[in-house]
Coordinates of C-alpha atoms and ligand atoms in Angstrom, one line a residue:
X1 CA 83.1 96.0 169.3
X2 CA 86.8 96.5 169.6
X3 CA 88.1 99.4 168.3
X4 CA 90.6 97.5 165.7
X5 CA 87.6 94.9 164.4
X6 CA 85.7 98.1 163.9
X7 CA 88.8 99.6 161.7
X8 CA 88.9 96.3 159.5
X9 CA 85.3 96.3 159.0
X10 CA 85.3 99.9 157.8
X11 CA 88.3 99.0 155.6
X12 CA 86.6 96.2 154.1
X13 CA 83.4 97.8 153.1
X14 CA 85.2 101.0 151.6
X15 CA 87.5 98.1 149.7
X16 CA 84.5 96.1 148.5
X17 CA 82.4 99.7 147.7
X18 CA 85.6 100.5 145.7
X19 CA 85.5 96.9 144.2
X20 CA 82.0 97.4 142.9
X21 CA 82.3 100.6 141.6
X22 CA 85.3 100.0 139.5
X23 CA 83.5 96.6 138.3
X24 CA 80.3 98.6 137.4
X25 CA 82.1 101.3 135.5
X26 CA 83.9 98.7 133.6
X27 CA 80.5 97.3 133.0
X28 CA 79.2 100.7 131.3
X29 CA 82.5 101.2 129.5
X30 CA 81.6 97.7 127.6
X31 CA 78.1 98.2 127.1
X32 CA 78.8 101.7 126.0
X33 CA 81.8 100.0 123.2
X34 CA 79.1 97.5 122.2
X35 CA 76.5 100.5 121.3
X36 CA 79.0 102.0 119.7
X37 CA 80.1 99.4 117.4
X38 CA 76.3 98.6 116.6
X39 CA 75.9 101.8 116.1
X40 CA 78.2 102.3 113.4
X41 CA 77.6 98.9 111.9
X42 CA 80.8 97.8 113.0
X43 CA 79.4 94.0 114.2
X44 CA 81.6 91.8 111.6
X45 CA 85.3 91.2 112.8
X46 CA 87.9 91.0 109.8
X47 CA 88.6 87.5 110.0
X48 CA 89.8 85.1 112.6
X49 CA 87.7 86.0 115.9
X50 CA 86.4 84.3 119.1
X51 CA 83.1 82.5 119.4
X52 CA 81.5 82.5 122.9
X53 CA 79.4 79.8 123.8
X54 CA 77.6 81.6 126.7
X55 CA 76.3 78.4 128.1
X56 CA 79.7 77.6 129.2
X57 CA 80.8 81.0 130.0
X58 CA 80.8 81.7 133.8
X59 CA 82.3 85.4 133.6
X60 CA 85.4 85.5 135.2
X61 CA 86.6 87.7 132.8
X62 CA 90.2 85.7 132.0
X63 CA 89.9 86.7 128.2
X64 CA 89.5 90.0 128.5
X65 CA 92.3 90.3 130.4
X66 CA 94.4 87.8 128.0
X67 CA 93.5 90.3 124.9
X68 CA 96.6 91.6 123.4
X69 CA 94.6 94.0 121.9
X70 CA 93.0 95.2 125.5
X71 CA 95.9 98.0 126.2
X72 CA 94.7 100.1 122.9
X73 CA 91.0 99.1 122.6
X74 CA 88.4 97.0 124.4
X75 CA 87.9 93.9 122.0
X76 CA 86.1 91.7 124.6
X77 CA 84.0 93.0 127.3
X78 CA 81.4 91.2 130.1
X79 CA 78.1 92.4 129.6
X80 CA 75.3 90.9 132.0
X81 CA 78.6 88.2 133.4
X82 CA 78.9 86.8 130.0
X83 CA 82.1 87.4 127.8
X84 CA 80.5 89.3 124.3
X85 CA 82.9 90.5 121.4
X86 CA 82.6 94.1 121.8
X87 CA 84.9 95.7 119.4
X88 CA 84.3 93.0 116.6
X89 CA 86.3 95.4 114.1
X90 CA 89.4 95.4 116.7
X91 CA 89.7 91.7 117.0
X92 CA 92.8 90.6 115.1
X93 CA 92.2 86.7 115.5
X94 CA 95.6 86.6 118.7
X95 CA 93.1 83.9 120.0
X96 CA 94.9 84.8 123.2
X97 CA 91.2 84.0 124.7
X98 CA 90.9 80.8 123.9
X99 CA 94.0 79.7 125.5
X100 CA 93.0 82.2 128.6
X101 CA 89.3 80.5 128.7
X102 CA 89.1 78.6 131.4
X103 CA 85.8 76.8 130.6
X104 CA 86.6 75.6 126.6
X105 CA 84.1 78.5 126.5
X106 CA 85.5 80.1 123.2
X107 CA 85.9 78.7 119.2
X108 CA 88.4 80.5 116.9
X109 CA 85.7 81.4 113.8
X110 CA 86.0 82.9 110.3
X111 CA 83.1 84.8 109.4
X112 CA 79.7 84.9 110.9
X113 CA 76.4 83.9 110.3
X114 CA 75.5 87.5 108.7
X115 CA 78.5 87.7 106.9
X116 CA 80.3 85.4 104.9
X117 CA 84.5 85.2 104.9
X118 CA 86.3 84.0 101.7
X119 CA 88.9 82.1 102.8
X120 CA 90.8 80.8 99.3
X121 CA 91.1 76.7 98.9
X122 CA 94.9 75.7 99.4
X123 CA 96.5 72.8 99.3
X124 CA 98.8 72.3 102.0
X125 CA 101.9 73.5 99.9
X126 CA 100.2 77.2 100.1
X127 CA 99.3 76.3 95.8
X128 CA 95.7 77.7 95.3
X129 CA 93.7 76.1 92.4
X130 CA 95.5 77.6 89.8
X131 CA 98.8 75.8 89.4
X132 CA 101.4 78.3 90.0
X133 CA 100.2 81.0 91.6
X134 CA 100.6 80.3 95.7
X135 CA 98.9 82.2 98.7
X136 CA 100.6 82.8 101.8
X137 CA 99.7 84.8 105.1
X138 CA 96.7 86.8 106.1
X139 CA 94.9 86.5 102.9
X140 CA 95.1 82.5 102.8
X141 CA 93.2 83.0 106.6
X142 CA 95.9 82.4 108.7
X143 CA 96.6 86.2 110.6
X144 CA 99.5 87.3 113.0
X145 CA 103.0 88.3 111.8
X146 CA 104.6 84.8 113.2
X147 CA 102.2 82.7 111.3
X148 CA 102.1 85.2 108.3
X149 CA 106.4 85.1 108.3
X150 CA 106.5 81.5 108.6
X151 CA 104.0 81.0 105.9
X152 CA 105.8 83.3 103.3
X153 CA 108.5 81.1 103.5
X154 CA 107.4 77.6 103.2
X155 CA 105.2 78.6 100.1
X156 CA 108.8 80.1 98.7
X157 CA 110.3 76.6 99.6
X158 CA 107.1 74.8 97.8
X159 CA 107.8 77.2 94.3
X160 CA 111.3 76.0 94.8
X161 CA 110.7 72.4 95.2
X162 CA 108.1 72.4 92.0
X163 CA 111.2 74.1 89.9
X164 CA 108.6 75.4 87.0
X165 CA 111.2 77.5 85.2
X166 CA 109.7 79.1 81.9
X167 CA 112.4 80.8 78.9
X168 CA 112.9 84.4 80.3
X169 CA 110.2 84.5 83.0
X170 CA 111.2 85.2 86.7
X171 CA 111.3 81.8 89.0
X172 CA 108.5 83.8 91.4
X173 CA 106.8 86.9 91.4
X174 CA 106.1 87.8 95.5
X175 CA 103.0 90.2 95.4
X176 CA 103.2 92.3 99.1
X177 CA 105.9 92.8 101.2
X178 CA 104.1 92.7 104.5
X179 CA 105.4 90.2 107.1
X180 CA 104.7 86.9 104.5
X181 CA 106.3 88.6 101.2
X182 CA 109.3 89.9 103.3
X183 CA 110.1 86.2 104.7
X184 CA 109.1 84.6 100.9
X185 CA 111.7 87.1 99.8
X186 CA 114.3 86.2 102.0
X187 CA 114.1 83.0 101.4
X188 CA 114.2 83.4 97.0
X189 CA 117.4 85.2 98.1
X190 CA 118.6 82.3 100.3
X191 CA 117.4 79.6 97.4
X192 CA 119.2 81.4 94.5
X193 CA 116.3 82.1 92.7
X194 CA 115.2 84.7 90.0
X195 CA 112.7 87.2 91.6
X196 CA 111.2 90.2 92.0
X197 CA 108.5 91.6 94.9
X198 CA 105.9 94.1 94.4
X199 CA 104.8 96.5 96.9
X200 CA 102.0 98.5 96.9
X201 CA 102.9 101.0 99.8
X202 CA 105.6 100.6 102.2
X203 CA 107.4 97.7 104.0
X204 CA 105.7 96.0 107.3
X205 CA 102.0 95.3 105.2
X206 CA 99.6 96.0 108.6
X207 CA 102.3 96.5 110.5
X208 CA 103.3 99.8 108.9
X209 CA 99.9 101.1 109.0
X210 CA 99.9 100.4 113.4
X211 CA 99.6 103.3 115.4
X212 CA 102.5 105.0 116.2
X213 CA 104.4 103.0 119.5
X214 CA 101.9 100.2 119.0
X215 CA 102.7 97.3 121.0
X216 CA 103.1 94.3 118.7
X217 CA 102.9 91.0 120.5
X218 CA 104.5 88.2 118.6
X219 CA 106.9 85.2 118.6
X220 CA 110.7 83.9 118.4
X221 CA 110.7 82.9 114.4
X222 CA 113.4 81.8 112.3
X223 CA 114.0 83.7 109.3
X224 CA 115.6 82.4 106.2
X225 CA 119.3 84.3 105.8
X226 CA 118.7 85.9 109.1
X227 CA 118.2 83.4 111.1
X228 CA 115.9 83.2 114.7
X229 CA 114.8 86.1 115.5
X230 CA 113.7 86.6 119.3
X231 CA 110.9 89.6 119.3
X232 CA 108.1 88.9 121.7
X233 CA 106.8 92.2 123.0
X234 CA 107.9 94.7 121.0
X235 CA 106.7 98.3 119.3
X236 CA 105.7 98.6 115.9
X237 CA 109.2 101.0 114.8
X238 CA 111.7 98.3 116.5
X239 CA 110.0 95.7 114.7
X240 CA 110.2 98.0 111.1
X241 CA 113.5 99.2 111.8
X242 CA 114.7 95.4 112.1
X243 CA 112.9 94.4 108.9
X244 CA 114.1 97.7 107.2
X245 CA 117.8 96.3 107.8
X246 CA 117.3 93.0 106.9
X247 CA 116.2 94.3 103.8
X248 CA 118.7 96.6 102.7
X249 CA 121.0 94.6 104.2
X250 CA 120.8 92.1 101.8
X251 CA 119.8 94.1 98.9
X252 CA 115.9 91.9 98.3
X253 CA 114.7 93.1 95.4
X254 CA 111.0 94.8 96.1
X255 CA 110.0 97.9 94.0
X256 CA 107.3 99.8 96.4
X257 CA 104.8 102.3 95.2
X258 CA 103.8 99.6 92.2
X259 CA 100.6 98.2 92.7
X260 CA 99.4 95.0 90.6
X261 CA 96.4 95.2 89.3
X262 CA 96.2 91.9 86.7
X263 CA 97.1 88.4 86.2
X264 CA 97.1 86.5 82.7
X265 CA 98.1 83.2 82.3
X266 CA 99.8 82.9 78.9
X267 CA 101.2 79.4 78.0
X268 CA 102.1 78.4 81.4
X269 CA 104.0 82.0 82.3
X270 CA 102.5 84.5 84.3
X271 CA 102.3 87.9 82.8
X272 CA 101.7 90.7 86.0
X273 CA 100.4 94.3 85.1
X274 CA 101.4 96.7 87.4
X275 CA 100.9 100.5 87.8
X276 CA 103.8 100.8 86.8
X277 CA 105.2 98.1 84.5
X278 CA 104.7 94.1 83.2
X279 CA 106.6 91.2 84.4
X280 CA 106.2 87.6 83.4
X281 CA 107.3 84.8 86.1
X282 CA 106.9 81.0 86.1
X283 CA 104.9 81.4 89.6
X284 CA 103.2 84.2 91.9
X285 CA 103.0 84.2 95.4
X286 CA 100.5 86.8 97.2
X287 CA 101.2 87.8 100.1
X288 CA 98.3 90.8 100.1
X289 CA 96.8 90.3 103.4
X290 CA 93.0 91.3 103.7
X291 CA 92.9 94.8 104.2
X292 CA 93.0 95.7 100.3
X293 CA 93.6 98.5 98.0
X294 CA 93.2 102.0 99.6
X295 CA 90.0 103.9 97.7
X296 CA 91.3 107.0 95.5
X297 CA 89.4 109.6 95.0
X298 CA 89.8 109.7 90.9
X299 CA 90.8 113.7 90.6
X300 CA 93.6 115.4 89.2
X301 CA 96.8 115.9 91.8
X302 CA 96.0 113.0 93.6
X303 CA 99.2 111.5 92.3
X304 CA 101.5 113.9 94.7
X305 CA 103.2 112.3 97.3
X306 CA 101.4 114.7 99.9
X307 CA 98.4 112.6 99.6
X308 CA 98.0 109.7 101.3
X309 CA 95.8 107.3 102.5
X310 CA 96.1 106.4 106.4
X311 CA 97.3 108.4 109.5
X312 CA 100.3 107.3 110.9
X313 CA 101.4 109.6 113.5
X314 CA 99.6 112.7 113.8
X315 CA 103.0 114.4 114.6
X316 CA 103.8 114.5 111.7
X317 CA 101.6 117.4 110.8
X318 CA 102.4 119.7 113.7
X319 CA 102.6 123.3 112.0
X320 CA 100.6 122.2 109.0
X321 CA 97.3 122.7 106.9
X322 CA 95.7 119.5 106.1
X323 CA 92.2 118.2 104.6
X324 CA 91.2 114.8 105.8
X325 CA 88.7 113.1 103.5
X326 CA 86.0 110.9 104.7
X327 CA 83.1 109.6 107.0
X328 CA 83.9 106.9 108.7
X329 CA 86.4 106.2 112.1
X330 CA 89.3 106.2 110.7
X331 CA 88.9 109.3 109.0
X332 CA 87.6 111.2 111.8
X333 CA 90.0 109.4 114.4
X334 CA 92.3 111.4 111.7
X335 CA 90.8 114.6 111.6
X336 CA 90.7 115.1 115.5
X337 CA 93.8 113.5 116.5
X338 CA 95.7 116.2 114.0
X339 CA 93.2 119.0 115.1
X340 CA 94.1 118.4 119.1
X341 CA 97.7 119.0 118.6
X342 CA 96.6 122.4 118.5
X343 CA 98.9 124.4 115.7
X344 CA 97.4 122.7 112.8
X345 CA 94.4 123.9 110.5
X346 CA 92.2 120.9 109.4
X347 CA 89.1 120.3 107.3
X348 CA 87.3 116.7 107.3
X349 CA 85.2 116.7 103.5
X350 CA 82.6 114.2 104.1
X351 CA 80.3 114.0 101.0
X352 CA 77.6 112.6 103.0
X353 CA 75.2 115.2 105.3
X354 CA 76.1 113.2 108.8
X355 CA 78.4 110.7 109.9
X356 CA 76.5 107.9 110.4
X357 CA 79.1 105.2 109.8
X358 CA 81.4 106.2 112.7
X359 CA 81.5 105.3 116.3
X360 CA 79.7 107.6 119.0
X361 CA 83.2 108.7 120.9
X362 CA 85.1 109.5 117.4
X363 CA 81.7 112.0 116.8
X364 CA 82.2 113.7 120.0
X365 CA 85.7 113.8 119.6
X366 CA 85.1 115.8 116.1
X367 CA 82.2 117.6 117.8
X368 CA 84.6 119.7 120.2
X369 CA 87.3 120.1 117.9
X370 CA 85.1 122.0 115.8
X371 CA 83.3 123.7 118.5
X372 CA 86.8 124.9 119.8
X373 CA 87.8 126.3 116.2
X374 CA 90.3 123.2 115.9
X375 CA 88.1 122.0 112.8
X376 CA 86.6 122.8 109.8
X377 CA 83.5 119.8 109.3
X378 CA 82.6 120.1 105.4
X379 CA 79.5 117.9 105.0
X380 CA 78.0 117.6 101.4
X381 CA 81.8 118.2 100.2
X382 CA 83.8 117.1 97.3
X383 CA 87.3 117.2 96.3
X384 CA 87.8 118.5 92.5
X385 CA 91.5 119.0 92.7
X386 CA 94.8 118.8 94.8
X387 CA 97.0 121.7 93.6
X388 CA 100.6 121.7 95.4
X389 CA 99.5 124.4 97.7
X390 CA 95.6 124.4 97.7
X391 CA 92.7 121.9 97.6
X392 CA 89.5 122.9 95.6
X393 CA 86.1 121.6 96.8
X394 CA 82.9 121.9 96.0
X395 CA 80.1 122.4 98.6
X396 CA 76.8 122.7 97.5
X397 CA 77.0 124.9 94.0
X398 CA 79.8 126.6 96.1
X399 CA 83.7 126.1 95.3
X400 CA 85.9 126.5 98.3
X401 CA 89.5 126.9 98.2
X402 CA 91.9 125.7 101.0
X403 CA 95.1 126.2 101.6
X404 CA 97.2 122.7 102.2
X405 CA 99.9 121.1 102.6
X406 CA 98.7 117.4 103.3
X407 CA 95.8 115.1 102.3
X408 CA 94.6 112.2 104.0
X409 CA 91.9 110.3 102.3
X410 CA 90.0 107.7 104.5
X411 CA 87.7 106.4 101.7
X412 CA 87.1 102.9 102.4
X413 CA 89.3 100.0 100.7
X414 CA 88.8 97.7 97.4
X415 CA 88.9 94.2 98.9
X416 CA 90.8 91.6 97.2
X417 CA 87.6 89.0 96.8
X418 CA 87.4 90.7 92.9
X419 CA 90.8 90.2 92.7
X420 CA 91.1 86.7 93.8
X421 CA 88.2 86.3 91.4
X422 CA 89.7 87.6 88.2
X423 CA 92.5 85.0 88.6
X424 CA 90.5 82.2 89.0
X425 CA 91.0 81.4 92.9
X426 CA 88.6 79.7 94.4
X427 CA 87.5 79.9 97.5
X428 CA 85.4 78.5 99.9
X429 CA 82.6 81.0 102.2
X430 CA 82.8 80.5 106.0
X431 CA 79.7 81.4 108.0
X432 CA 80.9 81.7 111.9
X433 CA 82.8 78.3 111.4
X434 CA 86.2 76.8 112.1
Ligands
LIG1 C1 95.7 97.1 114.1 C2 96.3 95.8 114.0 C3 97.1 95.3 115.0 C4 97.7 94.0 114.9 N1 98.5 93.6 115.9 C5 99.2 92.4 115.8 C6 100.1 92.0 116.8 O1 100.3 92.6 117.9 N2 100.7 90.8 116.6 C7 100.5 90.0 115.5 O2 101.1 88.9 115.4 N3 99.7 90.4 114.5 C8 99.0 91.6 114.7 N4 98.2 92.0 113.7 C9 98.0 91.2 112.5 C10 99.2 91.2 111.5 O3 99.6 92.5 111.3 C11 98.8 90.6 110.2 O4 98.2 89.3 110.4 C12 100.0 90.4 109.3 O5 100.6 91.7 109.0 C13 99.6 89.7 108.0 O6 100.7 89.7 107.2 P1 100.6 89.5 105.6 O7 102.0 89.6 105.0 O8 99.8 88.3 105.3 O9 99.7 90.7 105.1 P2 99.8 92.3 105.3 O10 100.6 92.6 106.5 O11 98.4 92.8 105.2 O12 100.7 92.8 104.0 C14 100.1 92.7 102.7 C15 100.9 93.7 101.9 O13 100.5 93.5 100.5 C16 100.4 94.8 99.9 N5 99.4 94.6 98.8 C17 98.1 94.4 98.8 N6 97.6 94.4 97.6 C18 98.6 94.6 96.7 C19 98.7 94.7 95.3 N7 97.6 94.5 94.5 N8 99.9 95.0 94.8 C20 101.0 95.2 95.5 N9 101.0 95.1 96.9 C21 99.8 94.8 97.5 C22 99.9 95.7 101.0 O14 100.2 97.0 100.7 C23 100.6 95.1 102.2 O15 101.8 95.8 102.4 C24 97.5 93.3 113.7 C25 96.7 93.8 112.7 C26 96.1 95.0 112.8 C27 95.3 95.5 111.7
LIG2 S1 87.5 83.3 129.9 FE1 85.9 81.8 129.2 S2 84.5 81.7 131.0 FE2 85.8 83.4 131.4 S3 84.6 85.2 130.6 FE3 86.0 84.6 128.9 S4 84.7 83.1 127.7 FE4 83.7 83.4 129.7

């Protein structure tokens, strides 16, 4: 064999042996991800995900590449050459994989045959059952910033157009400023009309809760005042920044830190209770998304603004002492990513004796911190108190003291189903369906 046929034959085989080796670690990575999430019970995606019909899935993988979501987690994964969702908790409903599937392999679903999703009845105005009070983005089923933008603002236009006007009630009451209250308030601005938005946390909804440098894939969308607006591929602080000015800009009127926690119909007016006062408005419009009302922990000094209730960017606690409360991923993705940087002193309170409810890799991941002296693990703990320079648990009959100068609980959130419930929304249960 000449020399040269012999080089190209070598070549190929090491290529190929390369090939296969890549393929089959890839293969372990998603078998290993789908463990994981069955593992920790984290089999039920939030809302919009993909269906794969495995009798017309040949493998080639096209929707795991087209995943948005691929860069930061592994969503979809081919296990035994089918496509399986293997990150269900991750999937944000892009549907990026249908379009991708070559074979009309994949469905867009709500819900799934274990577990049930609430999506609330709406006429196609965006006015729920109760006259008045209108649903738009993420919590009406519809996810993604575009669709949640676009949605804020015809449901505005809709309140407009019905003109209810009661004596010395606001025209709308916008609940949320995430991506669907920020374009509904816009465009009452634009329309003239009496308003006022309510905010639980901070601008952005999800958006302000990404990781830090998050890629956010979206879409050119024209916003009312501001007009189109041509983000495609952006990070998660370009996109804020932008909406920050747009806001201030043109002084909208949203009060944050002000939860609402109640809504009474009275003689046709709508009479909000928030944390922190009562309005009364001739419509509501939620725009609360699905991810609910962070868990508090019900003990004195939890009001001080050094408590809060997600990570954002662990940078942010270079230098300091800080308790991390909680059991599941989020609160231990917390705990380590704030212990690795090194300088910090952390303690994760867990009032359970194990974490059984969090992913294999975020275990390990607390595992070494602790065995390097990076963490404190308090199992079988309890907060009793945040003082401004000390938290007070208790452990067992014991009470331990430690010195702090940030909380961050990770208890859970209080979906708004009982919410939707108390108002009267009706809604209807999908099972896996379109
Ligand atoms: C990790 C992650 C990554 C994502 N990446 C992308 C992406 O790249 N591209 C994309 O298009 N979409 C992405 N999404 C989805 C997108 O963020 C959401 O679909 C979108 O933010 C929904 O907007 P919304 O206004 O309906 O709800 P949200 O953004 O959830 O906003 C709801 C707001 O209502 C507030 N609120 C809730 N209850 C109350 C109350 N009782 N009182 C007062 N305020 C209240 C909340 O604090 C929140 O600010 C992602 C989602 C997640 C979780
Ligand atoms: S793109 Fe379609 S055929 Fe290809 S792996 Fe994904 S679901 Fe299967």
């Amino acid at each position: 064999m000449d020399v040269s046929l012999t080089i190209y034959a070598v070549l190929m085989v090491a290529i190929s042996a390369v090939y296969i080796w890549r393929q089959r670690r890839t293969y372990e990575r998603h078998n290993q991800t789908l463990q994981d999430s069955v593992a920790a019970g984290m089999t039920e995606p939030a809302s919009l995900h993909p269906l794969i019909n495995d009798s017309k899935c040949l493998g080639c993988g096209a929707c795991v590449k087209a995943c948005p979501e691929t860069s930061h987690h592994d969503v979809l994964g081919l296990i035994n050459g089918k496509a399986v969702l293997i990150g269900p908790t991750d999937c944000i409903g892009h549907g990026a994989c249908k379009t991708a599937c070559p074979f009309d392999a994949i469905t867009l679903v709500f819900g799934t045959a274990r577990r049930g999703l609430d999506i609330p009845l709406l006429k196609p105005n965006f006015e729920s059952n109760v006259p008045g009070i209108y649903l738009a983005g993420e919590l009406g089923g519809m996810g993604l910033i575009k669709n949640a933008l676009t949605q804020g603002q015809q449901a505005l236009e809709a309140i407009a157009k019905a003109g209810v006007k009661r004596p010395g009630a606001l025209d709308v009451l916008i609940i949320g400023a995430g991506p669907a209250g920020l374009a509904a308030s816009l465009a009452a601005k634009k329309m003239g009309l009496s308003y006022q938005t309510i905010e639980q946390e901070a601008l952005g909804g999800a958006v302000f809760q990404y990781p830090r440098g998050k890629l956010v894939m979206t879409a050119p969308v024209e916003l009312p005042i501001i007009g189109k607006v041509q983000f495609r591929n952006t990070s998660k602080e370009t996109l804020l920044k932008f909406w920050n000015e747009a806001c201030h800009g043109n002084g909208l009127k949203i009060s944050y830190q002000e939860r609402v926690e109640a809504i009474e119909n009275k003689d046709g007016a709508f009479h909000v209770r928030t944390t922190k006062s009562q309005h009364v408005a001739s419509a509501v419009l939620l725009g609360i998304g699905r991810r609910g009302t962070p868990r508090k922990l019900g003990v004195p000094g939890e009001e001080m603004s050094k408590v809060v209730y997600r990570l954002i960017d662990p940078e942010q606690y270079r230098g300091k002492h800080v308790v991390v409360v909680g059991g599941g991923d989020s609160a231990l993705e917390a705990a380590a990513s704030i212990a690795e940087l090194g300088d910090t002193t952390v303690a994760l309170s867990y009032r359970g004796d194990a974490f059984q409810r969090a992913k294999q890799r975020n275990r390990q991941r607390v595992d070494q911190a602790s065995a390097k002296g990076q963490l404190n693990v308090l199992l079988n703990s309890q907060v009793r108190e945040i003082r401004p320079e000390e938290v007070v648990m208790k452990q067992a009959d014991k009470e331990i003291r430690l010195r702090n100068d940030a909380v961050i609980v990770s208890a859970g959130g209080i979906l708004p189903n009982d919410f939707l419930k108390s108002i009267g929304i009706q809604v209807e249960t999908k099972w896996g369906t379109e």
